PDB file of C-alpha atoms and ligand atoms in Angstrom:
ATOM      1  CA  MET A 139      -2.065  -6.848  19.931  1.00  0.00           C
ATOM      2  CA  LYS A 140      -0.079  -4.159  18.065  1.00  0.00           C
ATOM      3  CA  GLU A 141      -1.344  -0.563  18.277  1.00  0.00           C
ATOM      4  CA  ASN A 142      -1.653   0.005  14.530  1.00  0.00           C
ATOM      5  CA  ILE A 143      -2.561  -1.764  11.323  1.00  0.00           C
ATOM      6  CA  ALA A 144      -0.580  -1.359   8.095  1.00  0.00           C
ATOM      7  CA  LEU A 145      -1.891  -2.514   4.749  1.00  0.00           C
ATOM      8  CA  ILE A 146       0.644  -3.557   2.139  1.00  0.00           C
ATOM      9  CA  GLY A 147       0.203  -4.944  -1.357  1.00  0.00           C
ATOM     10  CA  PHE A 148       0.475  -4.144  -5.024  1.00  0.00           C
ATOM     11  CA  MET A 149      -1.085  -1.060  -6.637  1.00  0.00           C
ATOM     12  CA  GLY A 150      -4.805  -1.601  -6.994  1.00  0.00           C
ATOM     13  CA  SER A 151      -5.035  -4.260  -4.295  1.00  0.00           C
ATOM     14  CA  GLY A 152      -7.475  -2.085  -2.328  1.00  0.00           C
ATOM     15  CA  LYS A 153      -5.278  -0.808   0.515  1.00  0.00           C
ATOM     16  CA  THR A 154      -6.894   2.621   0.602  1.00  0.00           C
ATOM     17  CA  THR A 155     -10.516   1.492   0.239  1.00  0.00           C
ATOM     18  CA  VAL A 156     -10.146  -1.348   2.740  1.00  0.00           C
ATOM     19  CA  GLY A 157      -8.080   0.797   5.111  1.00  0.00           C
ATOM     20  CA  ARG A 158     -10.543   3.648   5.204  1.00  0.00           C
ATOM     21  CA  LEU A 159     -13.468   1.348   6.014  1.00  0.00           C
ATOM     22  CA  LEU A 160     -11.461  -0.658   8.508  1.00  0.00           C
ATOM     23  CA  ALA A 161     -10.415   2.494  10.375  1.00  0.00           C
ATOM     24  CA  LYS A 162     -14.007   3.627  10.543  1.00  0.00           C
ATOM     25  CA  GLN A 163     -15.219   0.297  11.898  1.00  0.00           C
ATOM     26  CA  LEU A 164     -12.441   0.041  14.478  1.00  0.00           C
ATOM     27  CA  ASP A 165     -12.614   3.701  15.422  1.00  0.00           C
ATOM     28  CA  MET A 166      -9.017   4.275  14.394  1.00  0.00           C
ATOM     29  CA  LYS A 167      -7.479   7.084  12.364  1.00  0.00           C
ATOM     30  CA  PHE A 168      -6.868   6.392   8.676  1.00  0.00           C
ATOM     31  CA  VAL A 169      -3.670   7.588   7.025  1.00  0.00           C
ATOM     32  CA  ASP A 170      -2.629   7.215   3.415  1.00  0.00           C
ATOM     33  CA  ILE A 171       1.120   7.621   2.925  1.00  0.00           C
ATOM     34  CA  ASP A 172       0.827   8.769  -0.722  1.00  0.00           C
ATOM     35  CA  LYS A 173      -1.793  11.360   0.216  1.00  0.00           C
ATOM     36  CA  ILE A 174       0.460  12.821   2.899  1.00  0.00           C
ATOM     37  CA  ILE A 175       3.430  12.977   0.518  1.00  0.00           C
ATOM     38  CA  ALA A 176       1.327  14.715  -2.152  1.00  0.00           C
ATOM     39  CA  SER A 177      -0.092  17.178   0.317  1.00  0.00           C
ATOM     40  CA  ARG A 178       3.308  18.044   1.837  1.00  0.00           C
ATOM     41  CA  GLU A 179       4.895  18.450  -1.591  1.00  0.00           C
ATOM     42  CA  LYS A 180       1.801  20.205  -2.954  1.00  0.00           C
ATOM     43  CA  LYS A 181       2.102  18.023  -6.051  1.00  0.00           C
ATOM     44  CA  SER A 182       0.539  14.830  -7.339  1.00  0.00           C
ATOM     45  CA  ILE A 183       2.543  11.598  -7.048  1.00  0.00           C
ATOM     46  CA  SER A 184       2.906  11.597 -10.854  1.00  0.00           C
ATOM     47  CA  ASP A 185       4.326  15.134 -10.828  1.00  0.00           C
ATOM     48  CA  ILE A 186       6.741  14.237  -8.029  1.00  0.00           C
ATOM     49  CA  PHE A 187       8.013  11.259 -10.056  1.00  0.00           C
ATOM     50  CA  GLN A 188       8.266  13.341 -13.196  1.00  0.00           C
ATOM     51  CA  GLU A 189       9.904  16.405 -11.686  1.00  0.00           C
ATOM     52  CA  TYR A 190      12.158  14.919  -8.995  1.00  0.00           C
ATOM     53  CA  GLY A 191      12.398  11.224  -9.876  1.00  0.00           C
ATOM     54  CA  GLU A 192      11.584   8.013  -8.042  1.00  0.00           C
ATOM     55  CA  GLN A 193      14.510   8.275  -5.597  1.00  0.00           C
ATOM     56  CA  TYR A 194      13.171  11.537  -4.223  1.00  0.00           C
ATOM     57  CA  PHE A 195       9.697  10.030  -3.868  1.00  0.00           C
ATOM     58  CA  ARG A 196      11.134   6.992  -2.018  1.00  0.00           C
ATOM     59  CA  GLN A 197      12.971   9.303   0.377  1.00  0.00           C
ATOM     60  CA  LYS A 198       9.744  11.155   1.195  1.00  0.00           C
ATOM     61  CA  GLU A 199       7.921   7.828   1.509  1.00  0.00           C
ATOM     62  CA  ARG A 200      10.523   6.656   4.043  1.00  0.00           C
ATOM     63  CA  GLU A 201      10.191   9.835   6.120  1.00  0.00           C
ATOM     64  CA  ILE A 202       6.396   9.726   6.256  1.00  0.00           C
ATOM     65  CA  ILE A 203       6.243   5.998   7.046  1.00  0.00           C
ATOM     66  CA  LEU A 204       8.547   6.569  10.001  1.00  0.00           C
ATOM     67  CA  GLU A 205       6.466   9.541  11.189  1.00  0.00           C
ATOM     68  CA  GLU A 206       3.139   7.753  10.886  1.00  0.00           C
ATOM     69  CA  SER A 207       4.240   4.380  12.222  1.00  0.00           C
ATOM     70  CA  ILE A 208       5.176   5.857  15.599  1.00  0.00           C
ATOM     71  CA  LYS A 209       1.683   7.265  16.117  1.00  0.00           C
ATOM     72  CA  ASN A 210      -1.011   5.314  17.945  1.00  0.00           C
ATOM     73  CA  ASN A 211      -4.327   3.911  16.857  1.00  0.00           C
ATOM     74  CA  VAL A 212      -3.827   4.350  13.118  1.00  0.00           C
ATOM     75  CA  VAL A 213      -4.606   2.301  10.032  1.00  0.00           C
ATOM     76  CA  ILE A 214      -1.857   2.995   7.500  1.00  0.00           C
ATOM     77  CA  SER A 215      -2.321   2.515   3.779  1.00  0.00           C
ATOM     78  CA  THR A 216       1.155   2.242   2.266  1.00  0.00           C
ATOM     79  CA  GLY A 217       2.203   2.709  -1.355  1.00  0.00           C
ATOM     80  CA  GLY A 218       2.714  -0.557  -3.233  1.00  0.00           C
ATOM     81  CA  GLY A 219       6.472  -0.054  -3.444  1.00  0.00           C
ATOM     82  CA  SER A 220       7.134   0.706   0.203  1.00  0.00           C
ATOM     83  CA  VAL A 221       8.170  -2.917   0.855  1.00  0.00           C
ATOM     84  CA  ILE A 222      11.253  -2.440  -1.321  1.00  0.00           C
ATOM     85  CA  ASP A 223      12.854  -0.510   1.520  1.00  0.00           C
ATOM     86  CA  ASN A 224      13.935  -2.637   4.437  1.00  0.00           C
ATOM     87  CA  GLU A 225      13.835   0.304   6.864  1.00  0.00           C
ATOM     88  CA  ASN A 226      10.192   0.969   6.034  1.00  0.00           C
ATOM     89  CA  MET A 227       9.276  -2.567   6.898  1.00  0.00           C
ATOM     90  CA  LYS A 228      11.261  -2.507  10.143  1.00  0.00           C
ATOM     91  CA  HIS A 229       9.421   0.621  11.275  1.00  0.00           C
ATOM     92  CA  LEU A 230       6.044  -0.807  10.355  1.00  0.00           C
ATOM     93  CA  GLN A 231       6.817  -4.163  11.961  1.00  0.00           C
ATOM     94  CA  ASN A 232       7.654  -2.449  15.238  1.00  0.00           C
ATOM     95  CA  THR A 233       4.264  -0.847  15.715  1.00  0.00           C
ATOM     96  CA  CYS A 234       1.825  -2.372  13.244  1.00  0.00           C
ATOM     97  CA  PHE A 235      -0.014  -5.565  12.528  1.00  0.00           C
ATOM     98  CA  ILE A 236       0.844  -5.868   8.835  1.00  0.00           C
ATOM     99  CA  VAL A 237      -1.697  -7.209   6.386  1.00  0.00           C
ATOM    100  CA  PHE A 238      -0.823  -8.159   2.818  1.00  0.00           C
ATOM    101  CA  LEU A 239      -3.788  -7.688   0.483  1.00  0.00           C
ATOM    102  CA  ASP A 240      -2.913 -10.335  -2.067  1.00  0.00           C
ATOM    103  CA  ALA A 241      -4.888  -9.334  -5.149  1.00  0.00           C
ATOM    104  CA  SER A 242      -4.827 -11.472  -8.277  1.00  0.00           C
ATOM    105  CA  VAL A 243      -3.202 -10.097 -11.438  1.00  0.00           C
ATOM    106  CA  SER A 244      -6.561  -9.901 -13.226  1.00  0.00           C
ATOM    107  CA  CYS A 245      -8.056  -7.978 -10.327  1.00  0.00           C
ATOM    108  CA  ILE A 246      -5.133  -5.537 -10.224  1.00  0.00           C
ATOM    109  CA  TYR A 247      -5.232  -5.112 -13.991  1.00  0.00           C
ATOM    110  CA  GLU A 248      -8.945  -4.314 -14.039  1.00  0.00           C
ATOM    111  CA  ARG A 249      -8.543  -1.757 -11.287  1.00  0.00           C
ATOM    112  CA  VAL A 250      -5.482   0.048 -12.607  1.00  0.00           C
ATOM    113  CA  LYS A 251      -5.843  -0.169 -16.401  1.00  0.00           C
ATOM    114  CA  ASN A 252      -7.466   3.253 -16.677  1.00  0.00           C
ATOM    115  CA  SER A 253      -5.599   4.871 -13.815  1.00  0.00           C
ATOM    116  CA  LYS A 254      -3.750   8.060 -14.700  1.00  0.00           C
ATOM    117  CA  HIS A 255      -2.197   8.648 -11.295  1.00  0.00           C
ATOM    118  CA  ARG A 256       0.184   5.696 -11.090  1.00  0.00           C
ATOM    119  CA  PRO A 257       3.435   6.775 -12.758  1.00  0.00           C
ATOM    120  CA  LEU A 258       4.942   3.273 -12.793  1.00  0.00           C
ATOM    121  CA  LEU A 259       2.062   1.919 -14.857  1.00  0.00           C
ATOM    122  CA  GLN A 260       1.782   4.595 -17.563  1.00  0.00           C
ATOM    123  CA  ASN A 261       2.391   3.898 -21.255  1.00  0.00           C
ATOM    124  CA  ILE A 262       3.141   0.207 -20.795  1.00  0.00           C
ATOM    125  CA  PRO A 263       2.350  -1.773 -23.982  1.00  0.00           C
ATOM    126  CA  ASN A 264       1.354  -5.044 -22.288  1.00  0.00           C
ATOM    127  CA  LEU A 265       0.148  -3.849 -18.931  1.00  0.00           C
ATOM    128  CA  GLU A 266      -1.185  -7.146 -17.587  1.00  0.00           C
ATOM    129  CA  GLU A 267       2.099  -8.916 -18.305  1.00  0.00           C
ATOM    130  CA  HIS A 268       4.024  -6.035 -16.763  1.00  0.00           C
ATOM    131  CA  ILE A 269       1.922  -6.226 -13.596  1.00  0.00           C
ATOM    132  CA  GLU A 270       2.541  -9.962 -13.391  1.00  0.00           C
ATOM    133  CA  GLU A 271       6.311  -9.447 -13.678  1.00  0.00           C
ATOM    134  CA  MET A 272       6.407  -6.645 -11.112  1.00  0.00           C
ATOM    135  CA  LEU A 273       4.240  -8.634  -8.729  1.00  0.00           C
ATOM    136  CA  GLN A 274       6.482 -11.663  -9.132  1.00  0.00           C
ATOM    137  CA  LYS A 275       9.477  -9.568  -8.073  1.00  0.00           C
ATOM    138  CA  ARG A 276       7.683  -8.065  -5.087  1.00  0.00           C
ATOM    139  CA  ARG A 277       5.608 -11.009  -3.887  1.00  0.00           C
ATOM    140  CA  PHE A 278       8.343 -12.361  -1.658  1.00  0.00           C
ATOM    141  CA  LEU A 279       8.718  -8.991   0.074  1.00  0.00           C
ATOM    142  CA  TYR A 280       4.994  -8.675   0.712  1.00  0.00           C
ATOM    143  CA  GLU A 281       4.768 -12.200   2.078  1.00  0.00           C
ATOM    144  CA  PHE A 282       7.909 -11.905   4.152  1.00  0.00           C
ATOM    145  CA  SER A 283       6.894  -8.595   5.741  1.00  0.00           C
ATOM    146  CA  ALA A 284       3.278  -9.386   6.557  1.00  0.00           C
ATOM    147  CA  ASN A 285       1.744 -10.931   9.654  1.00  0.00           C
ATOM    148  CA  CYS A 286      -1.213 -12.070   7.623  1.00  0.00           C
ATOM    149  CA  LYS A 287      -2.278 -12.421   3.998  1.00  0.00           C
ATOM    150  CA  ILE A 288      -5.784 -11.896   2.653  1.00  0.00           C
ATOM    151  CA  SER A 289      -6.552 -12.983  -0.904  1.00  0.00           C
ATOM    152  CA  VAL A 290      -8.463 -10.544  -3.081  1.00  0.00           C
ATOM    153  CA  SER A 291     -10.025 -11.378  -6.440  1.00  0.00           C
ATOM    154  CA  LEU A 292     -12.452  -9.741  -8.843  1.00  0.00           C
ATOM    155  CA  ASP A 293     -15.269 -11.524  -7.004  1.00  0.00           C
ATOM    156  CA  SER A 294     -14.248 -10.398  -3.530  1.00  0.00           C
ATOM    157  CA  ASN A 295     -16.702  -8.328  -1.581  1.00  0.00           C
ATOM    158  CA  LEU A 296     -15.181  -5.248   0.056  1.00  0.00           C
ATOM    159  CA  TYR A 297     -17.036  -5.748   3.350  1.00  0.00           C
ATOM    160  CA  ASP A 298     -15.955  -9.399   3.549  1.00  0.00           C
ATOM    161  CA  THR A 299     -12.344  -8.368   2.998  1.00  0.00           C
ATOM    162  CA  VAL A 300     -12.579  -5.744   5.734  1.00  0.00           C
ATOM    163  CA  ASP A 301     -14.105  -8.368   8.047  1.00  0.00           C
ATOM    164  CA  LEU A 302     -11.251 -10.783   7.368  1.00  0.00           C
ATOM    165  CA  VAL A 303      -8.643  -8.119   8.140  1.00  0.00           C
ATOM    166  CA  LYS A 304     -10.496  -7.109  11.283  1.00  0.00           C
ATOM    167  CA  LYS A 305     -10.752 -10.692  12.558  1.00  0.00           C
ATOM    168  CA  ALA A 306      -7.071 -11.351  11.866  1.00  0.00           C
ATOM    169  CA  TYR A 307      -6.099  -8.192  13.739  1.00  0.00           C
ATOM    170  CA  ILE A 308      -8.358  -8.855  16.725  1.00  0.00           C
ATOM    171  CA  ASN A 309      -7.027 -12.418  17.018  1.00  0.00           C
ATOM    172  CA  SER A 310      -3.402 -11.306  16.773  1.00  0.00           C
TER     173      SER A 310
HETATM  174  C1  LIG B 245       3.915   2.660  -6.141  1.00  0.00           C
HETATM  175  C2  LIG B 245       2.605   2.597  -5.695  1.00  0.00           C
HETATM  176  C3  LIG B 245       1.752   3.783  -5.562  1.00  0.00           C
HETATM  177  C4  LIG B 245       2.599   5.016  -5.297  1.00  0.00           C
HETATM  178  C5  LIG B 245       3.668   5.168  -6.335  1.00  0.00           C
HETATM  179  C6  LIG B 245       4.588   3.949  -6.418  1.00  0.00           C
HETATM  180  C7  LIG B 245       4.679   1.392  -6.313  1.00  0.00           C
HETATM  181  O1  LIG B 245       0.799   3.617  -4.509  1.00  0.00           O
HETATM  182  O2  LIG B 245       3.179   4.947  -4.016  1.00  0.00           O
HETATM  183  O3  LIG B 245       3.049   5.395  -7.558  1.00  0.00           O
HETATM  184  O4  LIG B 245       5.907   1.453  -6.435  1.00  0.00           O
HETATM  185  O5  LIG B 245       4.047   0.325  -6.303  1.00  0.00           O
HETATM  186  P1  LIG B 245      -0.493   2.650  -4.596  1.00  0.00           P
HETATM  187  O6  LIG B 245      -0.042   1.263  -4.246  1.00  0.00           O
HETATM  188  O7  LIG B 245      -1.427   3.199  -3.561  1.00  0.00           O
HETATM  189  O8  LIG B 245      -1.047   2.765  -5.973  1.00  0.00           O
END
């Protein structure tokens, strides 16, 4: 069994909520990559994107993923775009059991439609269609990088999802 668990998946798939609960139940430490970036930079993710651009954010994301993945006994909630970078996935694959939270488009849409802190989803005329397109481009990366995939829909119960992740990890 790998030391750590990493949760990957699109924005709004529940990585942070599931990860926090999972860490508590397994007595592991919970880390949220975006939270660490924001706290180090003393700025919100939106402000980082706006002031320094996405490239800068991706660089910080890479640094923190490397730092956190080499720790022990952690549940890592990654940002939805971290799979774009091959190095990120290599680092996570070395030390983590990687779980793809595969949320449906309608579920993602409902969860992110009023979100103000996701710079890549602001001021998009047809948000649901945009999510579907982005997810289509990223789906392969999520599936390819993960050791296991858990489906999430609007009807999913949070505790059931956590249980499924936990069982998959324990049986790994
Ligand atoms: C991003 C997802 C966000 C955050 C940033 C970029 C992405 O994290 O890292 O806004 O490219 O999908 P969440 O998946 O936690 O929303």
